[in-house]
XYZ file of C-alpha atoms in Angstrom:
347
model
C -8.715 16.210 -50.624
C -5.030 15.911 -51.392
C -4.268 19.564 -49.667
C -6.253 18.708 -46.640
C -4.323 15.246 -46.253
C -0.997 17.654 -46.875
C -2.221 20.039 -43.968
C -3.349 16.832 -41.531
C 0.434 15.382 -42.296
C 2.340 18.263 -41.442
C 0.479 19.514 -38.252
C 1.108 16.018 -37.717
C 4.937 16.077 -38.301
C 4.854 19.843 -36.258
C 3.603 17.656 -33.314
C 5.951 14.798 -33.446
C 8.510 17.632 -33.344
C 7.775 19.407 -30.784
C 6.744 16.703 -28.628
C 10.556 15.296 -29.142
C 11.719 18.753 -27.944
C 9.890 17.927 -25.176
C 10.875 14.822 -24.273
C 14.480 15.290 -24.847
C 15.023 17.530 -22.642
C 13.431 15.467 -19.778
C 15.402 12.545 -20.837
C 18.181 15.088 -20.457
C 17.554 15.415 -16.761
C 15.996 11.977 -15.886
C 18.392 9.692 -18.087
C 19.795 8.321 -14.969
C 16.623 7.593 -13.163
C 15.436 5.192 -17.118
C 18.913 3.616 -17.157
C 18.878 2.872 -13.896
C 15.331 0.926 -13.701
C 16.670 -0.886 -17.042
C 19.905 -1.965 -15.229
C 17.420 -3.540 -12.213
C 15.444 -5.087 -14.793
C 18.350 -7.613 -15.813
C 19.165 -8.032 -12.547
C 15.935 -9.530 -11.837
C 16.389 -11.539 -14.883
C 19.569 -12.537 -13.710
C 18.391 -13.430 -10.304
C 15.684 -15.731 -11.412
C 18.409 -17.625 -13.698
C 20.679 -17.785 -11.008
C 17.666 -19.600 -8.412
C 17.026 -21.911 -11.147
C 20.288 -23.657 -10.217
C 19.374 -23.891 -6.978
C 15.833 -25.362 -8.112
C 15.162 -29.072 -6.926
C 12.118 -30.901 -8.428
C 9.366 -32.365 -6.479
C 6.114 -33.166 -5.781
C 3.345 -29.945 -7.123
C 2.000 -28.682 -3.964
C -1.583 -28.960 -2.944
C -3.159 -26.085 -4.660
C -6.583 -24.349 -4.007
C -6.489 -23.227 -8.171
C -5.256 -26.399 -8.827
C -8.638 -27.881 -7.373
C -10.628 -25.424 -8.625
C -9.255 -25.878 -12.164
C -8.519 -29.036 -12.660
C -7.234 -31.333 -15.890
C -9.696 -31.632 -18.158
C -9.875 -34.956 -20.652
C -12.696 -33.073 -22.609
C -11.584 -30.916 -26.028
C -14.605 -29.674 -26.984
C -14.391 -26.931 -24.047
C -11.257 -25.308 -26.097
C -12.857 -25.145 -29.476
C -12.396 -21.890 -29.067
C -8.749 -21.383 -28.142
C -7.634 -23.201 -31.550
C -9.128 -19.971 -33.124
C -6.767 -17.313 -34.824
C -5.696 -14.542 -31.742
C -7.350 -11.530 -33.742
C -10.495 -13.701 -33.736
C -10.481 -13.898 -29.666
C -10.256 -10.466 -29.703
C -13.803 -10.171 -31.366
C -15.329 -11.934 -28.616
C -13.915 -10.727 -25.697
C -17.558 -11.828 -23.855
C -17.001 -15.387 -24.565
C -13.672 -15.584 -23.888
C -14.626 -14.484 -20.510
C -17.417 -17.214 -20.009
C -14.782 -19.717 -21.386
C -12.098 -18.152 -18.443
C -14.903 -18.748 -15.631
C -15.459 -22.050 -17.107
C -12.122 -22.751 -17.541
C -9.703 -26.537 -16.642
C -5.914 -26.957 -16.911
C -4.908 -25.359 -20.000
C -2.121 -28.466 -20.449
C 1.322 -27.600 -21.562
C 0.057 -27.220 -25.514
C -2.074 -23.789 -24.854
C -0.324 -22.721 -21.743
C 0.722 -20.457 -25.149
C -2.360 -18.431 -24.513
C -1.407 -16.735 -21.071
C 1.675 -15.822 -22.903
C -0.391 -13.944 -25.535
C -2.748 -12.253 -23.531
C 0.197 -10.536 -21.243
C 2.291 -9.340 -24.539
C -1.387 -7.826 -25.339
C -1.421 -6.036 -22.402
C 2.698 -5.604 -22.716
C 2.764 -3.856 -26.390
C -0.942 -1.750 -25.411
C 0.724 -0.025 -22.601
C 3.790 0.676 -24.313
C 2.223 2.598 -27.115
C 0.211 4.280 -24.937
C 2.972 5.749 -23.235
C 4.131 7.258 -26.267
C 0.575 8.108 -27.768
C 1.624 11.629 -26.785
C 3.517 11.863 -29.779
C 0.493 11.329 -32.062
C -2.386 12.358 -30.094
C -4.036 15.700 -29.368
C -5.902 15.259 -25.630
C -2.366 14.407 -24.251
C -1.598 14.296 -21.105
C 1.550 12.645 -19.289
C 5.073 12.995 -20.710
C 6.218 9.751 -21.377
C 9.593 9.829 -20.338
C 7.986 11.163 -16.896
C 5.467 8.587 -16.935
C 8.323 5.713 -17.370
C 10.310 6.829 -14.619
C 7.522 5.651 -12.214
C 6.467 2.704 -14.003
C 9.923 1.677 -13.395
C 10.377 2.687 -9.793
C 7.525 0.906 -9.339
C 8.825 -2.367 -10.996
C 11.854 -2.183 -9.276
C 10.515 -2.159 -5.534
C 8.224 -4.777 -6.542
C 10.611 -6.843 -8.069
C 13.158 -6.665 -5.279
C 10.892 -8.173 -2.844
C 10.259 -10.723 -5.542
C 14.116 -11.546 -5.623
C 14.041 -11.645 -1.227
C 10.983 -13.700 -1.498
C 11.853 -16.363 -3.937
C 15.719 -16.584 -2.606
C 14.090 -17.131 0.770
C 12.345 -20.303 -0.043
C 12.390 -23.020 -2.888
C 9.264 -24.242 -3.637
C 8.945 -27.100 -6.411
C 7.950 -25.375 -9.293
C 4.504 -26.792 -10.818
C 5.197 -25.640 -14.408
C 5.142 -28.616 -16.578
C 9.299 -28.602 -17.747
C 10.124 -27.745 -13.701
C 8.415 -31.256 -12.728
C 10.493 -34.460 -11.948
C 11.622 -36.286 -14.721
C 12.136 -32.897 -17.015
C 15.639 -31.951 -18.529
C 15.052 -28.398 -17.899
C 13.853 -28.516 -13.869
C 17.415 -28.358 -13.243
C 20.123 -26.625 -14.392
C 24.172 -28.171 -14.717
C 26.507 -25.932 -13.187
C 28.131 -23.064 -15.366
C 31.239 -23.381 -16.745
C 31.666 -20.220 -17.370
C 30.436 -16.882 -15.511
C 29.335 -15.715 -19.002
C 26.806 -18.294 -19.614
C 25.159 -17.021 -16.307
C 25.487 -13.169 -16.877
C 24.083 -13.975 -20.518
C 20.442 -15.585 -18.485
C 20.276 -17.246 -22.234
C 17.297 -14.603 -23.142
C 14.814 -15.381 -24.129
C 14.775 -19.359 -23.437
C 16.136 -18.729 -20.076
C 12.969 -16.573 -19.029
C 10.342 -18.438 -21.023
C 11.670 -21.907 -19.117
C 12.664 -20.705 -15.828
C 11.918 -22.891 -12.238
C 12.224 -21.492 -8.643
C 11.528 -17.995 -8.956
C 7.578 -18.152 -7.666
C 6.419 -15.916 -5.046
C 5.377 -13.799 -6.452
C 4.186 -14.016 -9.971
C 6.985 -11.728 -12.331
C 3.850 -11.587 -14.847
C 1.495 -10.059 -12.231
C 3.728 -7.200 -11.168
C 3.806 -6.116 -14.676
C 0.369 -6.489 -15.479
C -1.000 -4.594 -11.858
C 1.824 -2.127 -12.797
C 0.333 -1.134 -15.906
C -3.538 -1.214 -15.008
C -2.794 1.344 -11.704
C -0.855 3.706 -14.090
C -3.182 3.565 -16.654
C -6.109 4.279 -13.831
C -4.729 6.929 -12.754
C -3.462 8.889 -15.798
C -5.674 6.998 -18.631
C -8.998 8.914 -19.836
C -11.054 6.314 -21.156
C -13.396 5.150 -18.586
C -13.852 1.791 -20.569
C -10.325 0.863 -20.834
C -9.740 0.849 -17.311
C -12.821 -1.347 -16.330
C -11.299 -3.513 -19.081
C -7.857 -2.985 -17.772
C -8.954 -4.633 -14.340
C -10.965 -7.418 -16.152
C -7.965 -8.197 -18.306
C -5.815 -8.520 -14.983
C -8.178 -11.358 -13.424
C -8.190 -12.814 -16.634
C -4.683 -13.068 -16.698
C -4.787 -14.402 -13.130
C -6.943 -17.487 -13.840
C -5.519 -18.058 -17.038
C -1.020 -18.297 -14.980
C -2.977 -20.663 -12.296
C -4.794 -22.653 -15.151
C -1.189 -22.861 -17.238
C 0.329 -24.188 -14.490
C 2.713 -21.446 -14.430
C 2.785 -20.188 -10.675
C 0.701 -21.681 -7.643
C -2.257 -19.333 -6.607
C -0.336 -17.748 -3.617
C 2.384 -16.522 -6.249
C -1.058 -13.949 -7.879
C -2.559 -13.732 -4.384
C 0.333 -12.026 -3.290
C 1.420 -10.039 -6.237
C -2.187 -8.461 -6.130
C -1.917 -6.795 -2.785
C 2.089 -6.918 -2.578
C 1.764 -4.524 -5.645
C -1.130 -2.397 -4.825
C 0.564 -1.671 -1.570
C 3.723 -1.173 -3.461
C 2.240 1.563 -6.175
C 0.000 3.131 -3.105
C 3.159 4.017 -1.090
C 5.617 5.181 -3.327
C 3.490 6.979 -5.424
C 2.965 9.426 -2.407
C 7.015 9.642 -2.211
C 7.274 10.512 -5.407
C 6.678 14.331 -7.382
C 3.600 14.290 -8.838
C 3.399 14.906 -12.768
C 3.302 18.437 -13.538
C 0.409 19.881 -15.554
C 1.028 20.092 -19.340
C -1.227 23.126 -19.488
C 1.199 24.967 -17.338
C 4.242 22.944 -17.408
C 5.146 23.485 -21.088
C 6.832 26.769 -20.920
C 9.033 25.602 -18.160
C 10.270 22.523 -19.963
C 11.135 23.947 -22.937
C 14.784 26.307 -23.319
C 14.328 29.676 -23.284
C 15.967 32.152 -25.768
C 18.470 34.845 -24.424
C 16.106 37.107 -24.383
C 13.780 35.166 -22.034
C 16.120 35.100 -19.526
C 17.444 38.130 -20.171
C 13.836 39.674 -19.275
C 13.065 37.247 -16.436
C 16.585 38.498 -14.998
C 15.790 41.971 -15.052
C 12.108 41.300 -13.880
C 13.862 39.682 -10.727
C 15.951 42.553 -10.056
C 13.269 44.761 -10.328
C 11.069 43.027 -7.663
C 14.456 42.663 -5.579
C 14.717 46.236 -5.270
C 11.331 47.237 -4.540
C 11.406 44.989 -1.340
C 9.724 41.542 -3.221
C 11.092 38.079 -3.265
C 10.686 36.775 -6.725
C 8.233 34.546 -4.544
C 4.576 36.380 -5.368
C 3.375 34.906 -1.394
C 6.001 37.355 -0.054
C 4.675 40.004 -2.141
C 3.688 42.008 1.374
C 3.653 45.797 2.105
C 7.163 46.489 4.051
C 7.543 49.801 6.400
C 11.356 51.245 6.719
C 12.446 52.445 10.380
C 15.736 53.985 10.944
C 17.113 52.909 7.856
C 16.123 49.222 7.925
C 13.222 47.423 6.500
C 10.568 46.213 8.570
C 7.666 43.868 7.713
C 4.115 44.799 8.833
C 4.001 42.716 11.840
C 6.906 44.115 13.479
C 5.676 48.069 12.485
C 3.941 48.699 15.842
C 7.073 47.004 17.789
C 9.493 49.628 16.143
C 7.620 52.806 16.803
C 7.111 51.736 20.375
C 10.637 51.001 20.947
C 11.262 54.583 19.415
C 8.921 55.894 22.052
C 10.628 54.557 24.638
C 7.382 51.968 25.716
């Protein structure tokens, strides 16, 4: 038992190894492309701190999820939110029949949207890198990051346009009049706005609505995930947990309905387009050997291979690999054979 746990562990460690051969390399050539999405991703962060200055409380709009999830007086419809979070998990089916039933979560649970998108948050993540562990691979995840990021980015800079364009009064419990937090003092310093104060400045922000910040990331995710995941089951579930998380930002008060309304097509059209701009992943079947260095004597062989096709008339290309006819010295291809011995005729 011992020597088979021995063998499991070190194909295991072989794996990890080679996989961060691998991946190393890419990061080697796509560095730029990861630093640069990370570099956007404050500057969102510092664009919704800076529109929280410009924030003014006010009356919550009229709201059609508003209406259609209204405050509830009644506690005995969230007996089941003051259960542990690993218990929810266990019964994902009622916690769907207590979604479609669901009132204003109030400012005390609005704790529970927050849960269910780091869910979604730390499951993507780690399945980005389950390459590492896992056998049926197949995406390379620094690859796979450098589109979940150029898709983030996009998204997020019509976010910034949208939200700079237009105020709204934000209907999240500390942005309502008569909260310390709906508006910010001015800076005294340019620090204390390059800083965003992370986390509390994100977790407390006002003014940065349409569209919802939460939304992009979750639609992000699911529309990888559907198109590179495997499992059947966690994609329908995928899509499910994305309306859930919908209902659940309205019913915390967190955004106004148009904020998810138009992150779910804004995205969708976002992913659609620039996923047809951009290479598509290469095949791990096929791609491996062309990832990974090669040795002198690789290239030492593919050199001479190259020359060899060279002088026998071939492109290294095997399309061009076509028959070739020499007239007067000069090579000829096929096509033009029958124009050369005419011309030699004198036709």
């Amino acid at each position: 038992m011992s020597f088979y746990i021995g063998r499991e562990a070190s194909k295991l460690w072989k794996r990890i190894c080679a996989e961060t051969t691998t991946e190393v390399n890419l990061l080697a050539e796509n560095w730029k492309y990861l630093l640069a999405g990370l570099v956007c991703q404050y500057i969102h962060g510092l664009a919704a701190r800076g529109v929280h200055y410009l924030h003014r409380p006010g009356p919550t709009l009229q709201d059609v999820g508003f209406f259609l999830l209204p405050v509830c007086n009644c506690h005995s419809r969230f007996s089941l939110l003051e259960k542990p979070v690993h218990r929810m998990i266990r019964m994902p089916l009622k916690f769907l029949i207590l979604v479609l039933l669901l009132q204003e979560l109030g400012q005390d649970k609005a704790y529970i949207s927050e849960t269910l998108f780091a869910m979604i948050f730390i499951s993507f993540v780690l399945w980005t890198f389950h390459p590492f562990i896992l056998k049926n691979r197949k995406i390379y995840t620094v690859l796979i990051w450098c589109r979940v990021l150029a898709f983030l980015v996009a998204s997020q800079v019509l976010r910034i346009i949208t939200f700079y364009s237009t105020q709204l009064p934000g209907p999240n419990y500390h942005c309502r009049e008569g909260s310390k937090l709906a508006t910010l003092p001015r800076p005294d310093t340019v620090l204390e706005v390059l800083l965003i104060n992370f986390p509390r400045g994100v977790v407390y922000g006002c003014g940065d609505l349409i569209f919802s910040s939460h939304m992009i990331f979750t639609l992000v995710f699911v529309l990888t995930y559907q198109k590179y995941g495997t499992r059947r089951s966690i994609k329908q579930l995928g899509w499910l947990l994305a309306v859930v998380q919908s209902l659940l930002i309205v019913a915390s008060r967190k955004h106004y309905t148009v904020d998810v309304v138009v992150a779910w097509y804004t995205v969708n059209l976002v992913v659609f387009f620039i996923d047809k701009k951009l290479p598509e992943l290469p095949d791990r079947s096929i791609a491996a050997a062309t990832l990974l260095p090669l040795s002198t004597k690789d290239k030492d062989n593919r050199t001479k291979e190259e020359n060899h096709k060279l002088l026998n008339g071939n492109s290294g290309d095997p399309a061009d690999w076509r028959q070739r006819t020499q007239v007067n010295g000069k090579i000829m291809e096929d096509g033009n054979t029958l124009h050369a011995d005419s011309a030699m005729n004198g036709a």
